[in-house]
Short mmCIF file of C-alpha atoms (C1' of nucleotides) in Angstrom, two decimals:
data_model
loop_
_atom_site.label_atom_id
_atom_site.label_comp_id
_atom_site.label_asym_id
_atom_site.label_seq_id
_atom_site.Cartn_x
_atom_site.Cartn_y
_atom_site.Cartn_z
CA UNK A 87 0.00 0.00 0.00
CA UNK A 88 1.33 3.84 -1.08
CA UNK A 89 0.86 6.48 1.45
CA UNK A 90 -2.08 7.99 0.48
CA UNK A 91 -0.03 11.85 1.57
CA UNK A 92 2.41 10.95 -1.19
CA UNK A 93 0.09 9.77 -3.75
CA UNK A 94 -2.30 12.84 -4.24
CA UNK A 95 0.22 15.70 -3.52
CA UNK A 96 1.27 15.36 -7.05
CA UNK A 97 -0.88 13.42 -9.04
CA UNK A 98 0.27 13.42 -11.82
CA UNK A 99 3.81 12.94 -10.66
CA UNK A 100 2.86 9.97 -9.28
CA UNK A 101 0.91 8.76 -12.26
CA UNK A 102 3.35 9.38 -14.66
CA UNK A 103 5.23 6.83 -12.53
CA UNK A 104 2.54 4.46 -12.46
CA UNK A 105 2.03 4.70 -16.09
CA UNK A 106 5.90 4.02 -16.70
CA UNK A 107 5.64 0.99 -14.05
CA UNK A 108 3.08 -0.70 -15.83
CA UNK A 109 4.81 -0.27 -19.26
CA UNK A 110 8.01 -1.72 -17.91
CA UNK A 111 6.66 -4.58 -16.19
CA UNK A 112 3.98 -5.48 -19.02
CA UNK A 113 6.90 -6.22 -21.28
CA UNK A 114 9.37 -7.99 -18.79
CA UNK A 115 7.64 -8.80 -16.03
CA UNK A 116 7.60 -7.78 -12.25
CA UNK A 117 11.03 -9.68 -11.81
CA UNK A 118 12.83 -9.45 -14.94
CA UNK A 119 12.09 -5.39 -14.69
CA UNK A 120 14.67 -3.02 -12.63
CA UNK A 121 13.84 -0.26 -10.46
CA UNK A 122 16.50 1.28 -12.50
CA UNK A 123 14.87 0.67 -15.67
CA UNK A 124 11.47 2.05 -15.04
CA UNK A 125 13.60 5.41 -13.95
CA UNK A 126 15.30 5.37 -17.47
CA UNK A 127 11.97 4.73 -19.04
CA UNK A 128 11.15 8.36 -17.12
CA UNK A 129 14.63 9.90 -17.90
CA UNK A 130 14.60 9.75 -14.55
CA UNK A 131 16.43 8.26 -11.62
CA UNK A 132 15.92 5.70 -8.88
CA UNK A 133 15.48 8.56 -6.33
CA UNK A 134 12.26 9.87 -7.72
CA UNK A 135 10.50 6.11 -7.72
CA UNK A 136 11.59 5.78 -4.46
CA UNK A 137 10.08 9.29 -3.03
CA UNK A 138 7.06 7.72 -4.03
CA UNK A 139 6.96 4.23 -3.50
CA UNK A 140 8.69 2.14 -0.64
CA UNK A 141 10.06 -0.73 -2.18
CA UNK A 142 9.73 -2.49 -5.83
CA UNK A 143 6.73 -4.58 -4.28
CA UNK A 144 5.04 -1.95 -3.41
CA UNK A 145 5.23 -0.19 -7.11
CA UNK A 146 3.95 -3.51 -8.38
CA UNK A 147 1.41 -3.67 -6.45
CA UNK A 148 -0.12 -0.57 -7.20
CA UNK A 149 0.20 -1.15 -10.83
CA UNK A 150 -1.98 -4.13 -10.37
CA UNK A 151 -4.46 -2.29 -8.11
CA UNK A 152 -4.82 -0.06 -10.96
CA UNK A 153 -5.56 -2.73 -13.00
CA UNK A 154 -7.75 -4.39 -10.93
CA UNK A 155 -9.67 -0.83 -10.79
CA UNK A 156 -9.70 -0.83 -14.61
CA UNK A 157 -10.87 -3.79 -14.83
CA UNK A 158 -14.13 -3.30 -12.78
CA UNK A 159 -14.78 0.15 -13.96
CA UNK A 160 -14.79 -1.97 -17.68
CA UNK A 161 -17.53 -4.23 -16.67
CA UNK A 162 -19.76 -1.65 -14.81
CA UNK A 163 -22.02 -0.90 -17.41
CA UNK A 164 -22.91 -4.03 -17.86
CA UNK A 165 -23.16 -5.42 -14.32
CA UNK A 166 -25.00 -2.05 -13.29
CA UNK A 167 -27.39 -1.74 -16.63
CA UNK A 168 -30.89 -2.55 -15.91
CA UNK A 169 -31.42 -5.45 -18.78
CA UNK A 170 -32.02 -9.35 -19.23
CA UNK A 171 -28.99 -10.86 -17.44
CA UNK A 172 -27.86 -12.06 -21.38
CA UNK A 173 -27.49 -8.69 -22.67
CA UNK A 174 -25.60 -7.46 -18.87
CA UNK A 175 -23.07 -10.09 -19.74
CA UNK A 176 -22.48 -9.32 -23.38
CA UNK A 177 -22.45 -5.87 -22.60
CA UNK A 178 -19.76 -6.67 -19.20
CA UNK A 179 -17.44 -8.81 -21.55
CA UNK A 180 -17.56 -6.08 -24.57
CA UNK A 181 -16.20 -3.97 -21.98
CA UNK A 182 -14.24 -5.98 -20.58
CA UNK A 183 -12.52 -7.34 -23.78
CA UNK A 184 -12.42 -3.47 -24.24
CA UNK A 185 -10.60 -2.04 -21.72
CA UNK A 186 -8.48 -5.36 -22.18
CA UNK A 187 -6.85 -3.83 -25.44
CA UNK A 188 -7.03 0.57 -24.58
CA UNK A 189 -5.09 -0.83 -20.81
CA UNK A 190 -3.07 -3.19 -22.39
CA UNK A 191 0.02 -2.86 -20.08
CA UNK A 192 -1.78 -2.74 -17.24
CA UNK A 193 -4.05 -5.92 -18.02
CA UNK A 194 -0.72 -7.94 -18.72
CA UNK A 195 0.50 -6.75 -15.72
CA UNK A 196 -2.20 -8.45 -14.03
CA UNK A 197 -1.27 -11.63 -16.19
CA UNK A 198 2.00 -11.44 -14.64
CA UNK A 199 0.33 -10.75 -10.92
CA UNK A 200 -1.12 -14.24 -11.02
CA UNK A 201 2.19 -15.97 -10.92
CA UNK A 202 3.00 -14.24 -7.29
CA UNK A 203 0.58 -16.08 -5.80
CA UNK A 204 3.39 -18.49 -4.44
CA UNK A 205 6.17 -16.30 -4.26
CA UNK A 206 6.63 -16.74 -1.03
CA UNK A 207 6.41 -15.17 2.18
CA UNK A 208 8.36 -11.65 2.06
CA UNK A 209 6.33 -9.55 4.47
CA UNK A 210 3.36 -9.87 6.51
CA UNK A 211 2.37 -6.63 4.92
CA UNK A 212 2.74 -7.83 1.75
CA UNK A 213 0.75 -11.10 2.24
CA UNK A 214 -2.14 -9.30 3.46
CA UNK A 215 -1.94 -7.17 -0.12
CA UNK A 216 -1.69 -10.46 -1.65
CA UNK A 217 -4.47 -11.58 0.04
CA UNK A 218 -6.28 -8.66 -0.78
CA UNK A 219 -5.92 -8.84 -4.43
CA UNK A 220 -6.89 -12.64 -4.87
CA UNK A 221 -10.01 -11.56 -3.11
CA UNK A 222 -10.59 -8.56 -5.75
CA UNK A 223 -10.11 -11.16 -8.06
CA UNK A 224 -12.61 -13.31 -6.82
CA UNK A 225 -15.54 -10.76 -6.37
CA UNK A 226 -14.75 -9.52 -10.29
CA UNK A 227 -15.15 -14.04 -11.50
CA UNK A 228 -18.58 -13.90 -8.87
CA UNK A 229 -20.02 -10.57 -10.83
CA UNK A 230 -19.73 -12.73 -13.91
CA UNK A 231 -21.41 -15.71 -12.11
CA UNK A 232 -24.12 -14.03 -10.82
CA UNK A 233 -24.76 -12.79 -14.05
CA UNK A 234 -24.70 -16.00 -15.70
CA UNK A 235 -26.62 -17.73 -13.32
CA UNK A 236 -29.52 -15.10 -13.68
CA UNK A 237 -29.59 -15.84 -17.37
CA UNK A 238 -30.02 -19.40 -16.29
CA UNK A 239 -32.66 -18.59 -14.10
CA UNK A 240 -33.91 -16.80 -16.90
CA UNK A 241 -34.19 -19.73 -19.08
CA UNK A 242 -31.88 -17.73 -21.69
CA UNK A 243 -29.58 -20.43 -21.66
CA UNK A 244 -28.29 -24.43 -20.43
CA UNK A 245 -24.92 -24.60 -18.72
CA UNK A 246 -22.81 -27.24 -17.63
CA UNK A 247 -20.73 -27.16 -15.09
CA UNK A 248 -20.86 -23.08 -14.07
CA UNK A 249 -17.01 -22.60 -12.92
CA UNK A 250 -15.60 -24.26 -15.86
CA UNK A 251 -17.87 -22.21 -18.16
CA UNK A 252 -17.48 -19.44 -16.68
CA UNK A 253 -13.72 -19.30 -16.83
CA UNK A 254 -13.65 -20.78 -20.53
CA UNK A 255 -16.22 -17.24 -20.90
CA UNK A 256 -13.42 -15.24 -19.37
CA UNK A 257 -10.50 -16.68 -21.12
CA UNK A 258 -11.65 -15.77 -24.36
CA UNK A 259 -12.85 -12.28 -23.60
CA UNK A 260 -9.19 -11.75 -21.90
CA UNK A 261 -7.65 -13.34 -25.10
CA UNK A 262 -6.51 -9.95 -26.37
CA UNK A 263 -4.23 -9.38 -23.76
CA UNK A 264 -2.07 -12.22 -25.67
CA UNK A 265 -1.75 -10.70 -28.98
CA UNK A 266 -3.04 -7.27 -29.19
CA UNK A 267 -0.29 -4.93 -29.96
CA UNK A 268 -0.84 -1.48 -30.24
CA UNK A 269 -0.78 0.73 -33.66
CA UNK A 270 -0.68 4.04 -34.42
CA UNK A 271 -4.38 3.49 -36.77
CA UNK A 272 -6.14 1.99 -33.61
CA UNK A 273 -9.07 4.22 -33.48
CA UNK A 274 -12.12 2.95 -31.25
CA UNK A 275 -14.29 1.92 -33.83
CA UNK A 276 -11.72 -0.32 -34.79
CA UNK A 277 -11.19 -2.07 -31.62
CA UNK A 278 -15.07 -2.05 -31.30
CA UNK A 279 -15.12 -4.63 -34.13
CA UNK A 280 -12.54 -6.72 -32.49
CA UNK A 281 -14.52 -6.73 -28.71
CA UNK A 282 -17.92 -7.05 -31.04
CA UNK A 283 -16.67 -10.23 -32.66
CA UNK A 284 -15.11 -11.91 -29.48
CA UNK A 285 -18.09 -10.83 -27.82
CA UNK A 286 -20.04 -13.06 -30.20
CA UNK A 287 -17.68 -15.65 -29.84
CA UNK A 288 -18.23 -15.72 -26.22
CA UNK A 289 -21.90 -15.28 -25.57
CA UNK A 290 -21.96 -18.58 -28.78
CA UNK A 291 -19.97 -20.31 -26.18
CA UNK A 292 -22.76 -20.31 -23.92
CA UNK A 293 -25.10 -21.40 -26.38
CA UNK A 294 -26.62 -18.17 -26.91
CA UNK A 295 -27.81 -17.37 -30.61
CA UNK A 296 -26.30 -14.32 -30.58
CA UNK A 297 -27.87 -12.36 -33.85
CA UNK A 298 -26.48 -8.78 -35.00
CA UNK A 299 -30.14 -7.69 -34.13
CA UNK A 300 -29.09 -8.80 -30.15
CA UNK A 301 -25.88 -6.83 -30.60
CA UNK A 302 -27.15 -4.07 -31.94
CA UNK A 303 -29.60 -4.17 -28.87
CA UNK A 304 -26.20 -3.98 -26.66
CA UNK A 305 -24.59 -1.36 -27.96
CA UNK A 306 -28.00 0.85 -27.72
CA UNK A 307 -27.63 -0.23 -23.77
CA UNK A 308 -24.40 0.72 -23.88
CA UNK A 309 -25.11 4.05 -25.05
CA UNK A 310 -27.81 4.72 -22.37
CA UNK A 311 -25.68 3.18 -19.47
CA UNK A 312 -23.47 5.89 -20.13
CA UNK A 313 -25.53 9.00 -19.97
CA UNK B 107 19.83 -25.92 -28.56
CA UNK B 108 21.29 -28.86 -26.28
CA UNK B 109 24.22 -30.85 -27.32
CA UNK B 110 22.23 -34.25 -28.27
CA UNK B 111 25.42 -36.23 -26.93
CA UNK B 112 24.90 -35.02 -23.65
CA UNK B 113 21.30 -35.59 -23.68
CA UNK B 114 20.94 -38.83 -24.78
CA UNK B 115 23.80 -40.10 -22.92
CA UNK B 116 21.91 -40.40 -19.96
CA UNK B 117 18.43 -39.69 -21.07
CA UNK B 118 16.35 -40.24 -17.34
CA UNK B 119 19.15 -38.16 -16.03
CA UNK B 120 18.34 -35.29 -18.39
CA UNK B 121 14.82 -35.48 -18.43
CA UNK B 122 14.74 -35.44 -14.48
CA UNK B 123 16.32 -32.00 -14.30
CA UNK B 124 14.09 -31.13 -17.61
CA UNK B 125 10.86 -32.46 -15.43
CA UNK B 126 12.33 -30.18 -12.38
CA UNK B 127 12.96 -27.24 -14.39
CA UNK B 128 9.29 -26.88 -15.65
CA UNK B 129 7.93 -27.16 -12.51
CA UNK B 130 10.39 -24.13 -10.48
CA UNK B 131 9.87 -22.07 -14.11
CA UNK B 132 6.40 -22.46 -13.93
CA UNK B 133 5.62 -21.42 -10.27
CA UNK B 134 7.88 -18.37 -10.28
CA UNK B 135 8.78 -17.67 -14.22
CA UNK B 136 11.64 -17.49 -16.09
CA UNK B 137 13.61 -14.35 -14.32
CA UNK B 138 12.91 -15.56 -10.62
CA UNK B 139 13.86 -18.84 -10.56
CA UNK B 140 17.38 -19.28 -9.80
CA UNK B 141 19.70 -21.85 -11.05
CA UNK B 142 20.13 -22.86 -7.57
CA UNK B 143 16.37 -23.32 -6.82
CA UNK B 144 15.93 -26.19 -9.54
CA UNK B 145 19.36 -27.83 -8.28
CA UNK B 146 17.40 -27.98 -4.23
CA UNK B 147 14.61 -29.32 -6.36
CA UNK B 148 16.70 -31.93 -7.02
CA UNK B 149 18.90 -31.92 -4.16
CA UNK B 150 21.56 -31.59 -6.23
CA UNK B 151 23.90 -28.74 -6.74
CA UNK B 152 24.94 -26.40 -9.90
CA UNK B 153 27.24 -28.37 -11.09
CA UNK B 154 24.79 -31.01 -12.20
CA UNK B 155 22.59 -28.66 -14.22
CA UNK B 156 25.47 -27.15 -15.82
CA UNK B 157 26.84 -30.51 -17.12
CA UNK B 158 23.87 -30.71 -19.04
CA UNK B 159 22.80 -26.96 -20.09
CA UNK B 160 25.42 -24.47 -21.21
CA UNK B 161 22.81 -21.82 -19.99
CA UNK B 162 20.10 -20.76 -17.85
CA UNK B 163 18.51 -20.02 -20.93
CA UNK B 164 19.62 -23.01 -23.08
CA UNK B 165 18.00 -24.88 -19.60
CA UNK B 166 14.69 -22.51 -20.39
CA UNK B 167 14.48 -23.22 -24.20
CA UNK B 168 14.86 -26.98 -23.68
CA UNK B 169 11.62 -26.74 -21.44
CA UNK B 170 9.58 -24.76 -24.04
CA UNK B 171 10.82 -26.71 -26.92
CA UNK B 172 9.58 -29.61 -24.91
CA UNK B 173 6.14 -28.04 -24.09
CA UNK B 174 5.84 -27.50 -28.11
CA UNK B 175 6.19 -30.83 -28.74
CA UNK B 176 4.06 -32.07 -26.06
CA UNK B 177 1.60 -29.93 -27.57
CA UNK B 178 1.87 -30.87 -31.43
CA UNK B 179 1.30 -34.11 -30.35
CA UNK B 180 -2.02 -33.17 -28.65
CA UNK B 181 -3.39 -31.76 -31.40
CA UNK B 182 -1.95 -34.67 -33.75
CA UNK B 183 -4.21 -37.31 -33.70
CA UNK B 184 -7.55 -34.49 -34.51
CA UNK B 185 -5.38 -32.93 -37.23
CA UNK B 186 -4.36 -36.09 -39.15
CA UNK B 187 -7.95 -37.86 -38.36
CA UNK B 188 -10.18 -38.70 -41.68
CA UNK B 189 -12.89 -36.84 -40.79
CA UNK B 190 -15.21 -33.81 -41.41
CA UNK B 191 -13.50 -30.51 -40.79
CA UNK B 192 -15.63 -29.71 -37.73
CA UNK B 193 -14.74 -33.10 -35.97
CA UNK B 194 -11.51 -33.04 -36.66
CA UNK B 195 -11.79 -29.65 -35.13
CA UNK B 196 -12.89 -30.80 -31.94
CA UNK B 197 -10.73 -33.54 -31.55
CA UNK B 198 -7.39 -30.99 -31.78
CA UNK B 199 -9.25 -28.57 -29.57
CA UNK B 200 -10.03 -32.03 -26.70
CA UNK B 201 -6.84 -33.25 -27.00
CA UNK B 202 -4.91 -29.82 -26.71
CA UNK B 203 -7.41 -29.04 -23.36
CA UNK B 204 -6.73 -32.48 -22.20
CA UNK B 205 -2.75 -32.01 -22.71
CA UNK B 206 -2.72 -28.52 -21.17
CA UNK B 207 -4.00 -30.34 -18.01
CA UNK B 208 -2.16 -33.13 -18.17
CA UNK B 209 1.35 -31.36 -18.62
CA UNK B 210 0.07 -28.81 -17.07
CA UNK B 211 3.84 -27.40 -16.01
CA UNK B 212 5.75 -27.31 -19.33
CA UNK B 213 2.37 -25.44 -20.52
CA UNK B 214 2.74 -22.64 -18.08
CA UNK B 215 6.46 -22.62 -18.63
CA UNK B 216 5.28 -21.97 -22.86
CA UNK B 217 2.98 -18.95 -21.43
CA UNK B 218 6.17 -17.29 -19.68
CA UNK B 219 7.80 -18.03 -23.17
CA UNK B 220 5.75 -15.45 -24.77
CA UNK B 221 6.68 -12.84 -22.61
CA UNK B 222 10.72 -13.27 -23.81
CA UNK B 223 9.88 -12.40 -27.18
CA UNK B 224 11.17 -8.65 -26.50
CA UNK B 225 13.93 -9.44 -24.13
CA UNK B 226 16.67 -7.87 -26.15
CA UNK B 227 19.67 -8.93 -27.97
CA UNK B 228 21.07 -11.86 -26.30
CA UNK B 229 23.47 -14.12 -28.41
CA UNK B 230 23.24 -14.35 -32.10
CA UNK B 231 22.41 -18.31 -31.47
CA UNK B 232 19.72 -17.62 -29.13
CA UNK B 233 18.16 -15.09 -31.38
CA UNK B 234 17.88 -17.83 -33.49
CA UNK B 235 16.61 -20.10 -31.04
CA UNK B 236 13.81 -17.75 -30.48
CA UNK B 237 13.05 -17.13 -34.14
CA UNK B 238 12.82 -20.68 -34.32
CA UNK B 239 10.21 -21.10 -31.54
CA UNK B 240 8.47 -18.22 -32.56
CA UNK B 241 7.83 -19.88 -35.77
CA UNK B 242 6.78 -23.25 -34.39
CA UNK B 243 4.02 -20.93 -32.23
CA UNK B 244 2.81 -20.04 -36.14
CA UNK B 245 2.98 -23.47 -37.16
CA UNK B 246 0.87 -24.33 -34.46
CA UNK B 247 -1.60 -21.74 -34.76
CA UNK B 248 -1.49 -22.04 -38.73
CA UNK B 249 -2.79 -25.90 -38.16
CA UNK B 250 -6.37 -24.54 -36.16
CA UNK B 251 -6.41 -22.14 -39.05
CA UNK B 252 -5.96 -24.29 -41.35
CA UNK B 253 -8.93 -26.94 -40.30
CA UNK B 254 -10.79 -23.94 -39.56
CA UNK B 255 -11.15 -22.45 -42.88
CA UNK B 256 -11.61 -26.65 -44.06
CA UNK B 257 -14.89 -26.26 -41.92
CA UNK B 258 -15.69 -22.81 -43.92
CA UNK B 259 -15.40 -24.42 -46.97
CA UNK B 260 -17.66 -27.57 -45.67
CA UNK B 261 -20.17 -24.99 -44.76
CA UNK B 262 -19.63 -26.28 -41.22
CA UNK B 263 -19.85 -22.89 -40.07
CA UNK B 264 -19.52 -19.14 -40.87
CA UNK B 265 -16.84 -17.11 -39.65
CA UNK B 266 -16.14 -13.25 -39.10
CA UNK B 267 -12.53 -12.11 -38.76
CA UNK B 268 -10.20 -15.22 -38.77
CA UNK B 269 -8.00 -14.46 -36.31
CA UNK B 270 -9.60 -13.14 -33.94
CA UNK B 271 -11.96 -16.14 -33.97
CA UNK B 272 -9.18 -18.45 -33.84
CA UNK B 273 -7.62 -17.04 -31.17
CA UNK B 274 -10.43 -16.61 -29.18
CA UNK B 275 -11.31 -20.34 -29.59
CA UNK B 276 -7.74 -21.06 -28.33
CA UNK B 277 -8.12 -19.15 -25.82
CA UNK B 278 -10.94 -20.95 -24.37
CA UNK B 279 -9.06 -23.84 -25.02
CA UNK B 280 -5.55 -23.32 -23.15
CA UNK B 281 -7.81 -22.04 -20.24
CA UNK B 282 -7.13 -24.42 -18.09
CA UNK B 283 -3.25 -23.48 -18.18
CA UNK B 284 -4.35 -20.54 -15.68
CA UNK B 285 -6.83 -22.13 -13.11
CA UNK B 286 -5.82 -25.82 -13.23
CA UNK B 287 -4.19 -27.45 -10.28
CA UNK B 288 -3.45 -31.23 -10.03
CA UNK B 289 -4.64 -32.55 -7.64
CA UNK B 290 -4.56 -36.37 -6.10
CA UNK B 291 -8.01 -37.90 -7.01
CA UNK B 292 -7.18 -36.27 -10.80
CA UNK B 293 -8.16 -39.40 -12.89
CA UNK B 294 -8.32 -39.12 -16.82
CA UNK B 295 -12.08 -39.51 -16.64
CA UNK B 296 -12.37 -36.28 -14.63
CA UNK B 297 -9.98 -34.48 -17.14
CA UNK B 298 -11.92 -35.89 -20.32
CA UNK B 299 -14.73 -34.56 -18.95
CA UNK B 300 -13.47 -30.17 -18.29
CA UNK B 301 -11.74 -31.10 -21.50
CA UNK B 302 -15.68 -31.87 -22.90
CA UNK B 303 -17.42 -29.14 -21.32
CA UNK B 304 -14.21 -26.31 -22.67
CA UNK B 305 -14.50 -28.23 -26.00
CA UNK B 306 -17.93 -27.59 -26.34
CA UNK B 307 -17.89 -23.68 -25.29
CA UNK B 308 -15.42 -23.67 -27.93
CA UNK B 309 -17.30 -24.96 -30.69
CA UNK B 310 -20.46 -23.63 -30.02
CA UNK B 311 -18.10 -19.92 -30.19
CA UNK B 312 -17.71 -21.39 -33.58
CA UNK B 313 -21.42 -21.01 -34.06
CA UNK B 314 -21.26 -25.17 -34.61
CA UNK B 315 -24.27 -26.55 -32.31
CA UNK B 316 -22.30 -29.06 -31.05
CA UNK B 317 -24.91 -31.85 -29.52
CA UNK B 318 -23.64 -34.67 -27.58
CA UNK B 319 -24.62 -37.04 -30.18
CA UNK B 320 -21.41 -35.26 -32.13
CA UNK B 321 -19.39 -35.49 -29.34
CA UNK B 322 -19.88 -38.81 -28.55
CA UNK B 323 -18.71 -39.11 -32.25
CA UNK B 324 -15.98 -37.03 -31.37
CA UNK B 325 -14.91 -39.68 -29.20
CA UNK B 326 -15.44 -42.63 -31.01
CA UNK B 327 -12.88 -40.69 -33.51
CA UNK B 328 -11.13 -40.07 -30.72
CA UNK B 329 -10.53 -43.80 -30.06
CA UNK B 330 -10.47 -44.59 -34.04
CA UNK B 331 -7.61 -42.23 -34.59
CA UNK B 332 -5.49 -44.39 -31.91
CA UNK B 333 -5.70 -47.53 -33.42
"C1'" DG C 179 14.58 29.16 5.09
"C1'" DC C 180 12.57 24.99 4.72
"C1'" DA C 181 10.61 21.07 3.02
"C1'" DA C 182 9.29 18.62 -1.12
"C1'" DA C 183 11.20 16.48 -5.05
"C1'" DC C 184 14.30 14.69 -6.80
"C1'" DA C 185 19.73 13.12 -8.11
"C1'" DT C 186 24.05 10.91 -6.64
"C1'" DA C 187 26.87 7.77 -4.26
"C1'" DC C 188 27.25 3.82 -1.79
"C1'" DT C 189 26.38 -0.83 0.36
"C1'" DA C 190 25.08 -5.50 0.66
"C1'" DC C 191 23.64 -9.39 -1.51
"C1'" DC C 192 22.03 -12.49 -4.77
"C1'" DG C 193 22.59 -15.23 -8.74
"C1'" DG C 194 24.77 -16.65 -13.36
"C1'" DG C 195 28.66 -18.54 -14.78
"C1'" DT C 196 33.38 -20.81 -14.30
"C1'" DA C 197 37.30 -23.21 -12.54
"C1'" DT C 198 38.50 -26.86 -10.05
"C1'" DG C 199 38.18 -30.95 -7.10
"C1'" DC C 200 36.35 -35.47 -6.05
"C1'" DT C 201 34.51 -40.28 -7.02
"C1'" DG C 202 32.82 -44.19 -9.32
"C1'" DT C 203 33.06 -46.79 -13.59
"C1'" DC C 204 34.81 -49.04 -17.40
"C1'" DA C 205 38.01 -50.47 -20.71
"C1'" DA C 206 42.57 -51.47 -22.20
"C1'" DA C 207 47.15 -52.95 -20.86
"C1'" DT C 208 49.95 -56.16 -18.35
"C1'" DA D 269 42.64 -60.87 -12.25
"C1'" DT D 270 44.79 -56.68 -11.24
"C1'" DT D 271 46.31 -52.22 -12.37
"C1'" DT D 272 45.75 -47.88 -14.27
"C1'" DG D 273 44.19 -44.01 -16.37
"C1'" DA D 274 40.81 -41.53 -18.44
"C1'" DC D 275 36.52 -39.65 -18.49
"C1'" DA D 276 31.59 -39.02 -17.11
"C1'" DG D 277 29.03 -37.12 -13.50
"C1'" DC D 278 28.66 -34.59 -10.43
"C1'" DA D 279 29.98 -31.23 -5.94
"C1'" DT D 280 32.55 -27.20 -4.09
"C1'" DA D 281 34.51 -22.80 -4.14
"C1'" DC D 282 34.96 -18.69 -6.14
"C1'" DC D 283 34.32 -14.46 -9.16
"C1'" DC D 284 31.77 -10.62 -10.59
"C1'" DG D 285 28.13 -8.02 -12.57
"C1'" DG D 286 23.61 -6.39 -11.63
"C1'" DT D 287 20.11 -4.77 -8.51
"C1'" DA D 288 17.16 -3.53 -4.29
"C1'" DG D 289 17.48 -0.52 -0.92
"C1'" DT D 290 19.67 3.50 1.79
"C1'" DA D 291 22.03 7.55 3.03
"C1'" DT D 292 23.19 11.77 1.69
"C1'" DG D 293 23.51 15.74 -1.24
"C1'" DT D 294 21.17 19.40 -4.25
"C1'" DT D 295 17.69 22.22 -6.29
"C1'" DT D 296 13.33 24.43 -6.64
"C1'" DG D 297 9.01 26.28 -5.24
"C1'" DC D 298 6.52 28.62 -1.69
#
DNA sequence: GCAAACATACTACCGGGTATGCTGTCAAAT
DNA sequence: ATTTGACAGCATACCCGGTAGTATGTTTGC
């Protein structure tokens, strides 16, 4: 956890740090990446990383918060909008597959997070953020699940066994994390087509006959979740 | 690249430090695990892992080169099967889930593969090494595609963007390299049967309405294709 | 003038790689 | 059959570069 002093005297400081953290650690990983790297990514030094943030852990960790953060704000609309429990779902992985490629380095940085699950000990500080995070992690797989079991009780569609489902739902709405790179032409109706089409390719997965007319429908939700 | 002599001079002897190398890389990645930390694994020393690898990283490649094959071979008998595009299909995509269970260590080591693609310069020879694998990942993905547009052409199915669908559906298939943990009442019934339930997300993402009456085919392929 | 916001200099340690030492085995020489 | 030496198969000891973390300047804004 960063001081919360720190963090909001200069914001933007502080982001800017952040912002380099996550692009560092995307491409290396948390252990592969030097303190001393991420302060050459700023033209910077060690000493301004560590006015900020306490230790490497701690850097990483708020990377992945961030993340974390991202990710929920991504599925909001759709967990919040007031709809059959099929369209919430499509509309929660669109935006989730979404924020997956505009967050890019932060969403592999949460790849990466996974791995620390057994890294150890280190502090008890540091397992209680650990702890923490695998519990954020849990609540974000039980919004999809609660979705997906209302469209069951909604007779919109016939699963098998939920968890495995659920996660084979997730996996391919996360896919982009994999191979999405970046491009200077990336314009947001162009990764709209890619989240529209995994989107169908998830919601088919579930057995949903998942029309243009139903997609259409979603991205008229989507427009008046966010007014 | 491994000197064969050494390798197949003693071939348990090298594949027990290839075995114990998959399983530290795979819990803590590439970058974190130490040298040191597969020779404990073994309760060995350096000295033993050096008489066989050159290289941390000629240790590293061996594993992934090994997790390629592995999964080549899972895909094998659904690629080469007589069949109809869509079952063959479905057999690659069962036996790839099944594999990425069952081998479930060098799989996660081929994830943390990905991540090396941009990890500078190196040696000339490892560049190549790299180039090599990155290839074989083509290979491999050029196979689904391959059967994929086979099943276009059958009129199996109808198909958007290309790659995005196919790496979606793979996706949903190498799922299990993220949430699967062995465990000690794992039997291969209990495996066949997540590798059903992710094979049929998968196809129905196709838009295939994959009934058990074809998977039950699947599986009598499945047995056919042994023989 | 004083503290925030850094940069610089330094320390301690870990880990990759190497050089060297030790032991059992096996084959050829006697 | 015994000797011997040569090499595989490791273990041990060591070197050294890189890196997390710290301690101490230095500058800038208020």
């Amino acid at each position: 956890m960063v001081s919360l002093a720190v963090q909001t005297r200069k914001p933007e400081r502080y982001e800017e740090i952040l912002g380099a953290a996550a692009e560092c650690f995307c491409q290396q990983g948390f252990a592969a990446t030097s303190i001393d790297a991420v302060a050459r990514y700023l033209g910077s030094t060690k000493g301004r990383i560590y006015h900020y943030f306490p230790s490497k852990m701690d850097l990483f960790n708020a990377v992945r918060d961030r993340g974390m953060e991202l990710s929920f704000e991504s599925i909001r609309p759709g967990y919040e909008a007031e709809a059959s429990a099929v369209d919430r779902l499509a509309l929660m992985a669109h935006g989730q597959c979404y924020a997956m490629m505009e967050h890019i380095a932060y969403m592999q940085v949460l790849l990466d997070g996974l791995r620390q699950r057994r890294y150890g000990a280190t502090t008890e500080f540091q397992r209680k953020a650990m702890q923490r995070h695998l519990e954020q992690r849990d609540d974000f797989e039980a919004r999809y699940i609660e979705v997906l079991k209302a469209a069951v009780a909604e007779g919109a569609l016939r699963i098998g066994e939920m968890r495995l489902v659920s996660r084979s739902f997730l996996a391919a709405v996360n896919a982009p994390v994999f191979w999405f790179v970046p491009r200077e032409d990336d314009d947001p109706e162009k990764l709209g087509r890619f989240a529209d089409e995994i989107t169908q390719f998830a919601m088919q997965g579930l057995g949903v006959d998942w029309t243009s007319e139903r997609m259409q429908a979603m991205h008229k939700l989507k427009e008046g979740a966010y007014v």
